[in-house]
């Protein structure tokens, strides 16, 4: 079914020109930009709390073709955050109901439904037909499958996740940039939306879903300041957004460096443009670590000696944070920011 859409070029009709006139008059969009939106094929994986606002605004903006992949049926607990559905839809397949509602919003957008669960056996077959893949799922295994498939097929992947009052966003595999496995190598530390276990505030999904949609449209239109090689985290409780730069390309060879402050200072004094702060436990650092890395275990970051060393170093060098725990890396980055020390998170 998707093959018929693969190489079609779609043009803006008079009715669409009127419908989208308020965004067409924007200098950054114009008719050419609207044409790009119409000729883009987007797959939204997950038609739940994140997927619903994503789908609504993609359709409203004039995306030409949208695929919806979700095997689930609508249940009553979904209704506090899955804004496409209401009480009379309970028991209906999400993809079927979403398509029906979205076509009422904009009949110009073609909707293709996939009512099965994505896995490594079927992911290539469905993802290959789309230009951009939006992750609106809630589990590590599916995200990992999306990540590997998008990397193999060179597809941009917009990641979003929610847990309780927090959410995160990342643009992945964009121009050979950051991948999901760079953020989370396993499921230990992911921000995973298990509503039955952790609970969730419905408006959180709306906010993160909108951010995913914005990044998607910016990529289509070629607008600057895309969220590349970084992860954005937002807390609705404190109304605060944090952006952390994560550089996946700084791969350095392993070189054993004895853990003591004298050795650290020796490395710091070398002429180099950057240095890695490895915040893992000393035992793990001794077994294996990267060249030009300094081991300051997480629990020792508060020591004055650590602070002074990092302050001295940061005057003319870049500090890269390396840790196999994404949440801990973010915490370390926040601590260094409090010290007014410039830093970035790097995946090695």
mmCIF file of C-alpha atoms in Angstrom:
data_model
loop_
_atom_site.group_PDB
_atom_site.id
_atom_site.type_symbol
_atom_site.label_atom_id
_atom_site.label_comp_id
_atom_site.label_asym_id
_atom_site.label_seq_id
_atom_site.Cartn_x
_atom_site.Cartn_y
_atom_site.Cartn_z
ATOM 1 C CA UNK A 1 0.000 0.000 0.000
ATOM 2 C CA UNK A 2 2.789 2.425 0.862
ATOM 3 C CA UNK A 3 4.604 1.805 -2.415
ATOM 4 C CA UNK A 4 2.119 3.972 -4.323
ATOM 5 C CA UNK A 5 3.156 7.003 -2.246
ATOM 6 C CA UNK A 6 6.889 6.502 -2.461
ATOM 7 C CA UNK A 7 7.766 8.796 -5.395
ATOM 8 C CA UNK A 8 4.705 10.996 -5.787
ATOM 9 C CA UNK A 9 5.145 14.777 -5.820
ATOM 10 C CA UNK A 10 2.176 16.593 -4.319
ATOM 11 C CA UNK A 11 1.205 20.208 -5.006
ATOM 12 C CA UNK A 12 -0.658 22.769 -2.905
ATOM 13 C CA UNK A 13 -4.303 23.210 -3.906
ATOM 14 C CA UNK A 14 -6.239 26.490 -3.722
ATOM 15 C CA UNK A 15 -8.145 25.194 -0.686
ATOM 16 C CA UNK A 16 -4.887 24.289 1.055
ATOM 17 C CA UNK A 17 -3.412 27.688 0.247
ATOM 18 C CA UNK A 18 -6.303 29.283 2.123
ATOM 19 C CA UNK A 19 -6.132 26.751 4.976
ATOM 20 C CA UNK A 20 -2.409 27.246 5.587
ATOM 21 C CA UNK A 21 -2.278 30.951 4.690
ATOM 22 C CA UNK A 22 -1.283 32.058 8.197
ATOM 23 C CA UNK A 23 1.865 29.934 8.111
ATOM 24 C CA UNK A 24 2.571 30.430 4.406
ATOM 25 C CA UNK A 25 3.013 34.177 4.993
ATOM 26 C CA UNK A 26 5.839 33.421 7.405
ATOM 27 C CA UNK A 27 9.148 34.215 5.712
ATOM 28 C CA UNK A 28 10.691 30.940 6.932
ATOM 29 C CA UNK A 29 7.918 28.841 5.368
ATOM 30 C CA UNK A 30 6.232 30.345 2.301
ATOM 31 C CA UNK A 31 4.741 28.223 -0.474
ATOM 32 C CA UNK A 32 7.995 26.303 -0.884
ATOM 33 C CA UNK A 33 8.017 25.322 2.778
ATOM 34 C CA UNK A 34 4.364 24.312 2.699
ATOM 35 C CA UNK A 35 5.157 22.176 -0.327
ATOM 36 C CA UNK A 36 7.904 20.461 1.677
ATOM 37 C CA UNK A 37 5.455 19.709 4.483
ATOM 38 C CA UNK A 38 2.963 18.210 2.043
ATOM 39 C CA UNK A 39 5.591 15.985 0.455
ATOM 40 C CA UNK A 40 6.918 14.603 3.735
ATOM 41 C CA UNK A 41 5.942 11.155 4.994
ATOM 42 C CA UNK A 42 6.034 10.737 8.769
ATOM 43 C CA UNK A 43 5.558 7.610 10.861
ATOM 44 C CA UNK A 44 4.307 8.115 14.419
ATOM 45 C CA UNK A 45 4.954 5.003 16.500
ATOM 46 C CA UNK A 46 2.512 5.056 19.388
ATOM 47 C CA UNK A 47 -0.922 6.709 19.390
ATOM 48 C CA UNK A 48 -1.077 7.382 23.123
ATOM 49 C CA UNK A 49 -0.267 10.351 25.343
ATOM 50 C CA UNK A 50 2.616 11.605 23.199
ATOM 51 C CA UNK A 51 1.218 10.423 19.896
ATOM 52 C CA UNK A 52 -2.142 12.213 20.134
ATOM 53 C CA UNK A 53 -0.842 15.817 20.251
ATOM 54 C CA UNK A 54 1.854 14.947 17.724
ATOM 55 C CA UNK A 55 -0.727 13.612 15.276
ATOM 56 C CA UNK A 56 -3.101 16.546 15.768
ATOM 57 C CA UNK A 57 -0.491 19.179 15.030
ATOM 58 C CA UNK A 58 1.166 17.291 12.180
ATOM 59 C CA UNK A 59 -2.204 17.007 10.468
ATOM 60 C CA UNK A 60 -3.032 20.650 11.168
ATOM 61 C CA UNK A 61 0.315 21.829 9.767
ATOM 62 C CA UNK A 62 -0.257 20.108 6.421
ATOM 63 C CA UNK A 63 1.934 16.998 6.444
ATOM 64 C CA UNK A 64 1.042 15.030 3.314
ATOM 65 C CA UNK A 65 1.169 11.480 4.650
ATOM 66 C CA UNK A 66 1.189 10.184 8.211
ATOM 67 C CA UNK A 67 1.546 6.583 9.300
ATOM 68 C CA UNK A 68 0.210 5.548 12.708
ATOM 69 C CA UNK A 69 1.563 2.377 14.300
ATOM 70 C CA UNK A 70 -0.045 1.073 17.485
ATOM 71 C CA UNK A 71 -1.558 -2.332 18.362
ATOM 72 C CA UNK A 72 -3.513 -1.163 21.421
ATOM 73 C CA UNK A 73 -7.172 -0.518 22.137
ATOM 74 C CA UNK A 74 -8.548 2.544 23.933
ATOM 75 C CA UNK A 75 -9.123 2.123 27.679
ATOM 76 C CA UNK A 76 -10.674 4.473 30.228
ATOM 77 C CA UNK A 77 -7.360 5.316 32.014
ATOM 78 C CA UNK A 78 -6.054 6.603 28.658
ATOM 79 C CA UNK A 79 -8.515 9.482 28.554
ATOM 80 C CA UNK A 80 -6.681 11.860 30.915
ATOM 81 C CA UNK A 81 -3.852 12.378 28.409
ATOM 82 C CA UNK A 82 -4.769 10.825 25.040
ATOM 83 C CA UNK A 83 -6.711 13.804 23.757
ATOM 84 C CA UNK A 84 -7.876 12.305 20.465
ATOM 85 C CA UNK A 85 -10.216 9.920 22.251
ATOM 86 C CA UNK A 86 -13.314 10.207 24.434
ATOM 87 C CA UNK A 87 -15.553 7.878 26.435
ATOM 88 C CA UNK A 88 -17.521 6.521 23.472
ATOM 89 C CA UNK A 89 -14.239 5.347 21.880
ATOM 90 C CA UNK A 90 -13.355 2.921 24.695
ATOM 91 C CA UNK A 91 -12.678 -0.534 23.288
ATOM 92 C CA UNK A 92 -11.879 0.729 19.790
ATOM 93 C CA UNK A 93 -8.519 0.218 18.106
ATOM 94 C CA UNK A 94 -6.404 3.344 18.556
ATOM 95 C CA UNK A 95 -5.178 3.487 14.972
ATOM 96 C CA UNK A 96 -8.704 3.214 13.575
ATOM 97 C CA UNK A 97 -10.127 5.834 15.931
ATOM 98 C CA UNK A 98 -7.197 8.222 15.450
ATOM 99 C CA UNK A 99 -7.493 8.050 11.662
ATOM 100 C CA UNK A 100 -11.208 8.831 11.838
ATOM 101 C CA UNK A 101 -10.684 11.835 14.140
ATOM 102 C CA UNK A 102 -7.706 13.198 12.208
ATOM 103 C CA UNK A 103 -9.499 13.079 8.865
ATOM 104 C CA UNK A 104 -12.152 15.336 10.380
ATOM 105 C CA UNK A 105 -9.405 17.822 11.248
ATOM 106 C CA UNK A 106 -7.778 17.759 7.799
ATOM 107 C CA UNK A 107 -8.972 15.504 5.002
ATOM 108 C CA UNK A 108 -6.003 16.545 2.820
ATOM 109 C CA UNK A 109 -3.595 14.456 4.896
ATOM 110 C CA UNK A 110 -3.455 10.800 3.940
ATOM 111 C CA UNK A 111 -3.464 8.501 6.962
ATOM 112 C CA UNK A 112 -2.020 4.980 6.842
ATOM 113 C CA UNK A 113 -2.580 2.696 9.843
ATOM 114 C CA UNK A 114 -0.396 -0.157 11.061
ATOM 115 C CA UNK A 115 -2.214 -2.116 13.761
ATOM 116 C CA UNK A 116 0.610 -4.341 14.917
ATOM 117 C CA UNK A 117 3.480 -4.114 17.374
ATOM 118 C CA UNK A 118 6.819 -2.977 15.994
ATOM 119 C CA UNK A 119 9.657 -5.480 16.373
ATOM 120 C CA UNK A 120 12.944 -6.376 14.700
ATOM 121 C CA UNK A 121 11.126 -8.612 12.200
ATOM 122 C CA UNK A 122 8.807 -5.981 10.710
ATOM 123 C CA UNK A 123 10.551 -2.678 11.475
ATOM 124 C CA UNK A 124 12.508 -2.352 8.231
ATOM 125 C CA UNK A 125 9.479 -3.129 6.074
ATOM 126 C CA UNK A 126 7.411 -0.295 7.535
ATOM 127 C CA UNK A 127 10.031 2.330 8.444
ATOM 128 C CA UNK A 128 11.714 2.356 5.024
ATOM 129 C CA UNK A 129 8.738 4.095 3.399
ATOM 130 C CA UNK A 130 8.826 7.142 5.694
ATOM 131 C CA UNK A 131 11.102 10.186 5.843
ATOM 132 C CA UNK A 132 10.999 10.910 9.587
ATOM 133 C CA UNK A 133 10.155 8.567 12.447
ATOM 134 C CA UNK A 134 8.610 9.916 15.657
ATOM 135 C CA UNK A 135 8.901 7.787 18.780
ATOM 136 C CA UNK A 136 5.805 8.120 20.971
ATOM 137 C CA UNK A 137 6.283 4.758 22.675
ATOM 138 C CA UNK A 138 6.770 3.863 26.323
ATOM 139 C CA UNK A 139 9.340 1.051 26.495
ATOM 140 C CA UNK A 140 13.030 0.443 25.905
ATOM 141 C CA UNK A 141 12.756 -2.538 23.552
ATOM 142 C CA UNK A 142 10.652 -0.687 20.986
ATOM 143 C CA UNK A 143 12.875 2.398 21.148
ATOM 144 C CA UNK A 144 15.952 0.242 20.661
ATOM 145 C CA UNK A 145 14.357 -1.370 17.596
ATOM 146 C CA UNK A 146 13.450 2.047 16.183
ATOM 147 C CA UNK A 147 16.982 3.293 16.822
ATOM 148 C CA UNK A 148 18.732 0.385 15.109
ATOM 149 C CA UNK A 149 16.376 0.401 12.138
ATOM 150 C CA UNK A 150 16.588 4.169 11.639
ATOM 151 C CA UNK A 151 20.381 3.998 11.786
ATOM 152 C CA UNK A 152 20.437 1.216 9.212
ATOM 153 C CA UNK A 153 18.035 3.040 6.870
ATOM 154 C CA UNK A 154 19.450 6.547 7.533
ATOM 155 C CA UNK A 155 16.166 7.878 8.911
ATOM 156 C CA UNK A 156 15.867 10.754 11.385
ATOM 157 C CA UNK A 157 14.284 9.666 14.650
ATOM 158 C CA UNK A 158 12.538 12.082 17.059
ATOM 159 C CA UNK A 159 12.568 10.638 20.573
ATOM 160 C CA UNK A 160 10.269 11.670 23.409
ATOM 161 C CA UNK A 161 9.593 10.156 26.823
ATOM 162 C CA UNK A 162 7.555 10.969 29.926
ATOM 163 C CA UNK A 163 7.669 9.841 33.541
ATOM 164 C CA UNK A 164 5.509 11.350 36.290
ATOM 165 C CA UNK A 165 6.146 15.136 36.071
ATOM 166 C CA UNK A 166 9.201 15.004 33.790
ATOM 167 C CA UNK A 167 9.790 14.592 30.093
ATOM 168 C CA UNK A 168 12.673 14.443 27.636
ATOM 169 C CA UNK A 169 13.248 15.069 23.938
ATOM 170 C CA UNK A 170 16.081 14.266 21.530
ATOM 171 C CA UNK A 171 16.612 14.413 17.768
ATOM 172 C CA UNK A 172 18.434 11.199 16.885
ATOM 173 C CA UNK A 173 20.310 9.882 13.857
ATOM 174 C CA UNK A 174 20.105 13.329 12.256
ATOM 175 C CA UNK A 175 23.008 13.783 9.836
ATOM 176 C CA UNK A 176 24.921 10.908 11.457
ATOM 177 C CA UNK A 177 24.494 12.432 14.907
ATOM 178 C CA UNK A 178 23.432 11.098 18.273
ATOM 179 C CA UNK A 179 21.716 7.697 18.519
ATOM 180 C CA UNK A 180 19.396 6.358 21.200
ATOM 181 C CA UNK A 181 21.995 3.814 22.275
ATOM 182 C CA UNK A 182 24.316 6.757 22.971
ATOM 183 C CA UNK A 183 21.792 7.924 25.560
ATOM 184 C CA UNK A 184 20.842 4.543 26.979
ATOM 185 C CA UNK A 185 22.842 1.387 26.315
ATOM 186 C CA UNK A 186 20.323 -0.668 28.295
ATOM 187 C CA UNK A 187 17.012 -0.188 30.070
ATOM 188 C CA UNK A 188 18.516 0.458 33.525
ATOM 189 C CA UNK A 189 18.389 4.245 33.568
ATOM 190 C CA UNK A 190 15.830 5.226 30.945
ATOM 191 C CA UNK A 191 13.028 7.683 31.477
ATOM 192 C CA UNK A 192 10.276 5.168 30.822
ATOM 193 C CA UNK A 193 6.595 5.977 30.924
ATOM 194 C CA UNK A 194 5.104 3.008 32.732
ATOM 195 C CA UNK A 195 1.824 4.627 33.737
ATOM 196 C CA UNK A 196 0.633 1.637 35.745
ATOM 197 C CA UNK A 197 3.746 1.682 37.933
ATOM 198 C CA UNK A 198 4.840 5.318 38.122
ATOM 199 C CA UNK A 199 1.798 7.384 37.201
ATOM 200 C CA UNK A 200 1.785 10.350 34.850
ATOM 201 C CA UNK A 201 0.468 13.880 34.593
ATOM 202 C CA UNK A 202 -1.505 14.153 31.365
ATOM 203 C CA UNK A 203 -0.338 17.639 30.417
ATOM 204 C CA UNK A 204 3.289 16.429 30.437
ATOM 205 C CA UNK A 205 2.612 14.265 27.400
ATOM 206 C CA UNK A 206 1.009 17.202 25.622
ATOM 207 C CA UNK A 207 4.017 19.436 26.188
ATOM 208 C CA UNK A 208 6.677 16.926 25.133
ATOM 209 C CA UNK A 209 4.551 15.826 22.170
ATOM 210 C CA UNK A 210 4.379 19.428 20.967
ATOM 211 C CA UNK A 211 8.157 19.775 21.291
ATOM 212 C CA UNK A 212 8.621 16.634 19.190
ATOM 213 C CA UNK A 213 6.306 18.082 16.541
ATOM 214 C CA UNK A 214 8.162 21.395 16.516
ATOM 215 C CA UNK A 215 11.525 19.671 16.004
ATOM 216 C CA UNK A 216 10.043 17.560 13.216
ATOM 217 C CA UNK A 217 8.732 20.593 11.338
ATOM 218 C CA UNK A 218 12.024 22.460 11.816
ATOM 219 C CA UNK A 219 13.879 19.556 10.209
ATOM 220 C CA UNK A 220 11.477 19.432 7.256
ATOM 221 C CA UNK A 221 11.764 23.186 6.666
ATOM 222 C CA UNK A 222 15.524 23.280 7.216
ATOM 223 C CA UNK A 223 15.253 25.785 10.054
ATOM 224 C CA UNK A 224 18.237 26.462 12.309
ATOM 225 C CA UNK A 225 18.683 25.635 15.989
ATOM 226 C CA UNK A 226 17.518 22.053 15.788
ATOM 227 C CA UNK A 227 17.960 19.889 18.879
ATOM 228 C CA UNK A 228 20.871 17.927 17.391
ATOM 229 C CA UNK A 229 23.330 15.995 19.583
ATOM 230 C CA UNK A 230 21.588 17.077 22.753
ATOM 231 C CA UNK A 231 18.826 16.019 25.082
ATOM 232 C CA UNK A 232 16.207 18.386 26.475
ATOM 233 C CA UNK A 233 14.593 17.653 29.818
ATOM 234 C CA UNK A 234 11.611 19.477 31.248
ATOM 235 C CA UNK A 235 9.944 19.401 34.665
ATOM 236 C CA UNK A 236 6.420 20.766 34.920
ATOM 237 C CA UNK A 237 6.689 20.980 38.721
ATOM 238 C CA UNK A 238 9.428 23.601 38.676
ATOM 239 C CA UNK A 239 8.656 24.814 35.137
ATOM 240 C CA UNK A 240 12.287 24.409 34.123
ATOM 241 C CA UNK A 241 13.862 23.188 30.897
ATOM 242 C CA UNK A 242 17.454 21.970 30.680
ATOM 243 C CA UNK A 243 19.404 21.242 27.514
ATOM 244 C CA UNK A 244 22.468 19.022 27.677
ATOM 245 C CA UNK A 245 24.908 18.728 24.799
ATOM 246 C CA UNK A 246 25.995 15.142 24.146
ATOM 247 C CA UNK A 247 28.821 14.566 21.697
ATOM 248 C CA UNK A 248 28.955 10.971 20.373
ATOM 249 C CA UNK A 249 31.973 11.480 18.119
ATOM 250 C CA UNK A 250 34.755 12.025 20.635
ATOM 251 C CA UNK A 251 36.151 8.487 20.564
ATOM 252 C CA UNK A 252 39.562 8.269 22.193
ATOM 253 C CA UNK A 253 41.891 5.303 22.631
ATOM 254 C CA UNK A 254 42.203 3.591 26.008
ATOM 255 C CA UNK A 255 45.156 4.561 28.145
ATOM 256 C CA UNK A 256 45.561 3.615 31.809
ATOM 257 C CA UNK A 257 45.896 6.609 34.087
ATOM 258 C CA UNK A 258 46.578 6.116 37.778
ATOM 259 C CA UNK A 259 43.851 7.605 39.959
ATOM 260 C CA UNK A 260 45.368 10.308 42.127
ATOM 261 C CA UNK A 261 45.323 14.072 42.082
ATOM 262 C CA UNK A 262 48.980 14.265 41.077
ATOM 263 C CA UNK A 263 48.293 12.237 37.956
ATOM 264 C CA UNK A 264 45.236 14.339 37.265
ATOM 265 C CA UNK A 265 47.235 17.559 37.458
ATOM 266 C CA UNK A 266 49.856 16.111 35.126
ATOM 267 C CA UNK A 267 47.209 15.406 32.511
ATOM 268 C CA UNK A 268 45.603 18.805 32.994
ATOM 269 C CA UNK A 269 48.916 20.564 32.471
ATOM 270 C CA UNK A 270 49.364 18.951 29.066
ATOM 271 C CA UNK A 271 48.478 21.084 26.072
ATOM 272 C CA UNK A 272 45.137 19.703 24.927
ATOM 273 C CA UNK A 273 41.856 21.180 23.796
ATOM 274 C CA UNK A 274 39.665 18.975 25.963
ATOM 275 C CA UNK A 275 39.733 16.414 28.720
ATOM 276 C CA UNK A 276 37.305 13.760 29.892
ATOM 277 C CA UNK A 277 35.953 13.612 33.432
ATOM 278 C CA UNK A 278 35.082 10.002 34.192
ATOM 279 C CA UNK A 279 32.724 9.931 37.202
ATOM 280 C CA UNK A 280 32.460 6.167 37.571
ATOM 281 C CA UNK A 281 33.709 4.346 40.643
ATOM 282 C CA UNK A 282 37.490 3.999 40.903
ATOM 283 C CA UNK A 283 37.393 0.217 40.446
ATOM 284 C CA UNK A 284 35.589 0.478 37.096
ATOM 285 C CA UNK A 285 37.916 3.261 35.981
ATOM 286 C CA UNK A 286 41.017 1.185 36.728
ATOM 287 C CA UNK A 287 39.773 -1.708 34.605
ATOM 288 C CA UNK A 288 39.181 0.388 31.511
ATOM 289 C CA UNK A 289 38.943 4.022 30.537
ATOM 290 C CA UNK A 290 39.784 6.472 27.785
ATOM 291 C CA UNK A 291 42.904 8.408 27.001
ATOM 292 C CA UNK A 292 43.024 11.905 28.518
ATOM 293 C CA UNK A 293 40.446 10.956 31.104
ATOM 294 C CA UNK A 294 40.470 11.980 34.752
ATOM 295 C CA UNK A 295 38.653 9.880 37.302
ATOM 296 C CA UNK A 296 36.733 11.975 39.800
ATOM 297 C CA UNK A 297 34.119 9.612 41.247
ATOM 298 C CA UNK A 298 30.668 11.077 41.523
ATOM 299 C CA UNK A 299 30.779 11.140 45.325
ATOM 300 C CA UNK A 300 34.030 13.145 45.285
ATOM 301 C CA UNK A 301 32.832 15.948 43.044
ATOM 302 C CA UNK A 302 31.907 18.068 46.057
ATOM 303 C CA UNK A 303 35.488 18.080 47.396
ATOM 304 C CA UNK A 304 37.228 21.434 47.224
ATOM 305 C CA UNK A 305 40.275 19.834 45.605
ATOM 306 C CA UNK A 306 38.102 18.504 42.759
ATOM 307 C CA UNK A 307 36.405 21.864 42.306
ATOM 308 C CA UNK A 308 39.692 23.791 42.194
ATOM 309 C CA UNK A 309 41.196 21.355 39.707
ATOM 310 C CA UNK A 310 38.222 21.636 37.379
ATOM 311 C CA UNK A 311 38.098 25.416 37.687
ATOM 312 C CA UNK A 312 41.782 25.628 36.791
ATOM 313 C CA UNK A 313 41.324 23.331 33.834
ATOM 314 C CA UNK A 314 38.173 24.973 32.459
ATOM 315 C CA UNK A 315 39.908 28.320 31.891
ATOM 316 C CA UNK A 316 41.275 27.210 28.535
ATOM 317 C CA UNK A 317 39.947 23.706 27.872
ATOM 318 C CA UNK A 318 36.642 21.934 27.381
ATOM 319 C CA UNK A 319 35.378 19.507 29.996
ATOM 320 C CA UNK A 320 33.651 16.390 28.713
ATOM 321 C CA UNK A 321 31.565 14.292 31.107
ATOM 322 C CA UNK A 322 31.707 10.532 30.606
ATOM 323 C CA UNK A 323 29.444 8.156 32.515
ATOM 324 C CA UNK A 324 27.491 5.037 31.543
ATOM 325 C CA UNK A 325 24.492 6.386 33.454
ATOM 326 C CA UNK A 326 22.679 9.128 31.510
ATOM 327 C CA UNK A 327 20.837 10.414 34.569
ATOM 328 C CA UNK A 328 24.059 10.678 36.554
ATOM 329 C CA UNK A 329 25.752 12.486 33.666
ATOM 330 C CA UNK A 330 22.988 15.080 33.739
ATOM 331 C CA UNK A 331 23.418 15.477 37.505
ATOM 332 C CA UNK A 332 27.178 15.944 37.108
ATOM 333 C CA UNK A 333 26.571 18.544 34.412
ATOM 334 C CA UNK A 334 24.247 20.426 36.755
ATOM 335 C CA UNK A 335 26.863 20.358 39.530
ATOM 336 C CA UNK A 336 29.507 21.771 37.177
ATOM 337 C CA UNK A 337 27.069 24.427 36.018
ATOM 338 C CA UNK A 338 26.635 25.446 39.658
ATOM 339 C CA UNK A 339 30.425 25.794 39.832
ATOM 340 C CA UNK A 340 30.163 27.936 36.644
ATOM 341 C CA UNK A 341 32.311 25.403 34.799
ATOM 342 C CA UNK A 342 31.493 24.922 31.115
ATOM 343 C CA UNK A 343 30.906 21.295 30.210
ATOM 344 C CA UNK A 344 29.239 18.898 27.842
ATOM 345 C CA UNK A 345 28.151 15.274 28.072
ATOM 346 C CA UNK A 346 29.972 12.926 25.730
ATOM 347 C CA UNK A 347 29.349 9.294 24.763
ATOM 348 C CA UNK A 348 32.523 7.254 24.461
#
